[in-house]
Structures are given as structure tokens and as C-alpha cells.
mmCIF file of C-alpha atoms in Angstrom:
data_model
loop_
_atom_site.group_PDB
_atom_site.id
_atom_site.type_symbol
_atom_site.label_atom_id
_atom_site.label_comp_id
_atom_site.label_asym_id
_atom_site.label_seq_id
_atom_site.Cartn_x
_atom_site.Cartn_y
_atom_site.Cartn_z
ATOM 1 C CA UNK N 1 4.685 8.227 50.990
ATOM 2 C CA UNK N 2 8.041 7.116 52.331
ATOM 3 C CA UNK N 3 9.806 9.715 50.225
ATOM 4 C CA UNK N 4 7.485 12.473 51.447
ATOM 5 C CA UNK N 5 8.001 11.421 55.064
ATOM 6 C CA UNK N 6 11.771 11.305 54.563
ATOM 7 C CA UNK N 7 11.824 14.766 52.975
ATOM 8 C CA UNK N 8 9.714 16.158 55.810
ATOM 9 C CA UNK N 9 12.116 14.655 58.369
ATOM 10 C CA UNK N 10 15.046 16.237 56.510
ATOM 11 C CA UNK N 11 13.343 19.654 56.536
ATOM 12 C CA UNK N 12 12.531 19.407 60.247
ATOM 13 C CA UNK N 13 16.093 18.347 61.015
ATOM 14 C CA UNK N 14 17.597 21.120 58.902
ATOM 15 C CA UNK N 15 15.224 24.008 59.649
ATOM 16 C CA UNK N 16 13.135 22.996 62.654
ATOM 17 C CA UNK N 17 9.487 22.305 63.273
ATOM 18 C CA UNK N 18 6.751 24.732 62.261
ATOM 19 C CA UNK N 19 2.970 24.852 62.045
ATOM 20 C CA UNK N 20 3.166 24.038 58.352
ATOM 21 C CA UNK N 21 5.477 21.050 58.836
ATOM 22 C CA UNK N 22 3.294 19.740 61.650
ATOM 23 C CA UNK N 23 0.269 20.045 59.367
ATOM 24 C CA UNK N 24 2.087 18.187 56.608
ATOM 25 C CA UNK N 25 2.918 15.360 59.031
ATOM 26 C CA UNK N 26 -0.753 15.145 59.984
ATOM 27 C CA UNK N 27 -1.785 14.990 56.308
ATOM 28 C CA UNK N 28 0.822 12.279 55.658
ATOM 29 C CA UNK N 29 -0.670 10.135 58.422
ATOM 30 C CA UNK N 30 -4.161 10.699 57.001
ATOM 31 C CA UNK N 31 -3.081 9.735 53.485
ATOM 32 C CA UNK N 32 -1.188 6.666 54.720
ATOM 33 C CA UNK N 33 -4.258 5.440 56.603
ATOM 34 C CA UNK N 34 -6.514 6.043 53.622
ATOM 35 C CA UNK N 35 -4.086 4.219 51.320
ATOM 36 C CA UNK N 36 -3.946 1.231 53.679
ATOM 37 C CA UNK N 37 -7.729 1.052 53.851
ATOM 38 C CA UNK N 38 -7.978 1.371 50.063
ATOM 39 C CA UNK N 39 -5.390 -1.385 49.611
ATOM 40 C CA UNK N 40 -7.410 -3.607 51.950
ATOM 41 C CA UNK N 41 -10.544 -2.874 49.899
ATOM 42 C CA UNK N 42 -8.672 -3.733 46.693
ATOM 43 C CA UNK N 43 -7.499 -7.053 48.122
ATOM 44 C CA UNK N 44 -10.912 -7.826 49.608
ATOM 45 C CA UNK N 45 -13.416 -6.529 47.014
ATOM 46 C CA UNK N 46 -16.403 -7.996 48.881
ATOM 47 C CA UNK N 47 -15.540 -6.099 52.049
ATOM 48 C CA UNK N 48 -18.564 -3.979 52.895
ATOM 49 C CA UNK N 49 -16.959 -2.049 55.752
ATOM 50 C CA UNK N 50 -14.726 0.250 53.707
ATOM 51 C CA UNK N 51 -16.836 3.400 54.096
ATOM 52 C CA UNK N 52 -17.346 2.800 57.810
ATOM 53 C CA UNK N 53 -13.624 2.138 58.245
ATOM 54 C CA UNK N 54 -12.707 5.398 56.451
ATOM 55 C CA UNK N 55 -15.127 7.331 58.666
ATOM 56 C CA UNK N 56 -13.844 5.603 61.797
ATOM 57 C CA UNK N 57 -10.260 6.382 60.785
ATOM 58 C CA UNK N 58 -11.161 10.046 60.224
ATOM 59 C CA UNK N 59 -12.819 10.237 63.651
ATOM 60 C CA UNK N 60 -9.849 8.482 65.257
ATOM 61 C CA UNK N 61 -7.415 10.895 63.604
ATOM 62 C CA UNK N 62 -9.441 13.934 64.647
ATOM 63 C CA UNK N 63 -9.776 12.605 68.184
ATOM 64 C CA UNK N 64 -6.039 11.979 68.421
ATOM 65 C CA UNK N 65 -5.172 15.427 67.043
ATOM 66 C CA UNK N 66 -7.671 17.412 69.134
ATOM 67 C CA UNK N 67 -5.802 17.481 72.448
ATOM 68 C CA UNK N 68 -2.441 18.139 70.811
ATOM 69 C CA UNK N 69 -0.660 21.303 71.873
ATOM 70 C CA UNK N 70 0.927 22.335 68.584
ATOM 71 C CA UNK N 71 2.908 25.252 70.024
ATOM 72 C CA UNK N 72 4.421 23.105 72.745
ATOM 73 C CA UNK N 73 5.263 20.304 70.290
ATOM 74 C CA UNK N 74 6.933 22.756 67.898
ATOM 75 C CA UNK N 75 8.902 24.477 70.665
ATOM 76 C CA UNK N 76 10.082 21.185 72.152
ATOM 77 C CA UNK N 77 11.089 19.764 68.763
ATOM 78 C CA UNK N 78 13.083 22.891 67.988
ATOM 79 C CA UNK N 79 14.736 22.828 71.411
ATOM 80 C CA UNK N 80 15.587 19.148 70.904
ATOM 81 C CA UNK N 81 17.431 20.271 67.774
ATOM 82 C CA UNK N 82 19.471 22.683 69.928
ATOM 83 C CA UNK N 83 20.614 19.757 72.072
ATOM 84 C CA UNK N 84 21.777 18.044 68.866
ATOM 85 C CA UNK N 85 23.908 21.096 68.028
ATOM 86 C CA UNK N 86 21.526 22.691 65.515
ATOM 87 C CA UNK N 87 20.681 26.379 65.247
ATOM 88 C CA UNK N 88 17.532 27.699 66.909
ATOM 89 C CA UNK N 89 15.263 30.044 64.984
ATOM 90 C CA UNK N 90 14.620 32.603 67.723
ATOM 91 C CA UNK N 91 12.301 34.622 65.501
ATOM 92 C CA UNK N 92 9.990 31.661 64.906
ATOM 93 C CA UNK N 93 10.124 30.585 68.552
ATOM 94 C CA UNK N 94 9.062 34.111 69.507
ATOM 95 C CA UNK N 95 5.914 33.844 67.360
ATOM 96 C CA UNK N 96 4.552 30.866 69.284
ATOM 97 C CA UNK N 97 1.693 31.449 71.691
ATOM 98 C CA UNK N 98 1.777 31.057 75.465
ATOM 99 C CA UNK N 99 0.840 27.406 74.915
ATOM 100 C CA UNK N 100 4.559 26.866 74.322
ATOM 101 C CA UNK N 101 5.374 27.965 77.881
ATOM 102 C CA UNK N 102 6.105 24.334 78.751
ATOM 103 C CA UNK N 103 9.373 24.909 76.875
ATOM 104 C CA UNK N 104 10.747 26.456 80.073
ATOM 105 C CA UNK N 105 11.086 22.921 81.430
ATOM 106 C CA UNK N 106 13.118 21.765 78.420
ATOM 107 C CA UNK N 107 16.741 20.731 79.180
ATOM 108 C CA UNK N 108 18.099 23.092 76.491
ATOM 109 C CA UNK N 109 16.435 26.037 78.250
ATOM 110 C CA UNK N 110 17.666 24.943 81.681
ATOM 111 C CA UNK N 111 21.235 24.691 80.325
ATOM 112 C CA UNK N 112 21.262 28.137 78.677
ATOM 113 C CA UNK N 113 20.292 31.108 80.871
ATOM 114 C CA UNK N 114 20.065 33.434 77.853
ATOM 115 C CA UNK N 115 17.637 31.076 76.149
ATOM 116 C CA UNK N 116 15.595 30.862 79.361
ATOM 117 C CA UNK N 117 15.362 34.662 79.474
ATOM 118 C CA UNK N 118 14.301 34.731 75.818
ATOM 119 C CA UNK N 119 11.580 32.126 76.342
ATOM 120 C CA UNK N 120 10.348 33.884 79.482
ATOM 121 C CA UNK N 121 10.382 37.265 77.770
ATOM 122 C CA UNK N 122 8.615 36.250 74.572
ATOM 123 C CA UNK N 123 6.608 33.054 74.832
ATOM 124 C CA UNK N 124 5.770 33.162 78.539
ATOM 125 C CA UNK N 125 5.086 36.906 78.503
ATOM 126 C CA UNK N 126 2.040 36.224 76.312
ATOM 127 C CA UNK N 127 0.079 34.759 79.262
#
């Protein structure tokens, strides 16, 4: 699990965030939780709450993920990379929906007028 998380972090740092990478992060959290619950069941074989705990964890994970704005999270992560001196994938940023319009408030966009025009013309134009 640690290796998978580390590789995902390397990919996000090198290439930026994407729907797929965000999905992989979500799956990693789900697997980590399930492994922890399974380890607890292994250490406490008489524990009768394993099934209920797995269901509760699944509901908790779904509840936590439901309000998430994936487009905004992806846009902001990729713009954070710009502030760290990394390249921005304009093509991918342009595919995000209008939910990423909050990126206009990002410091990288405020510092670069050309980037602000791009975000306004692609992402925000989808309103």
C-alpha cells in the first residue's frame, strides 16, 4: 500500500492530477481501510462486528466522497504544481467541466494573466 501511494504521489507530482489518479487515490483509501479492519479481525477472531464495520466504513467513504468537487480538486492540484515550477497540461485543464471554475481564484491564475484568460475562455465558458 505504501508503495502504491508513493508511486501515485510521484505520478501526480510529475504529470499532474487527473480523474484516473483521483480515482486511484480513492481506491487506495478504501483498500487501506479494509486491510485495517481485516487485520483487526485477524487479531481479534471473536470480534462479531467485522461485517458491520466494513459496511460502516463503506458508507463513511461514500459519504465523504459524495460532496467532493473532482474537477475543482484536479484543477487546484495542477495549479499548485505550477506554483512549484512544474508544467501545466493546458489540454487536460481545458477538458474539465465548469465545476473547475473555482480555479479562477487560485494564486497561479491571479499571477499569470494569460492563464487567467485561458481558464476563463475554456473552463468558465462552459457555464
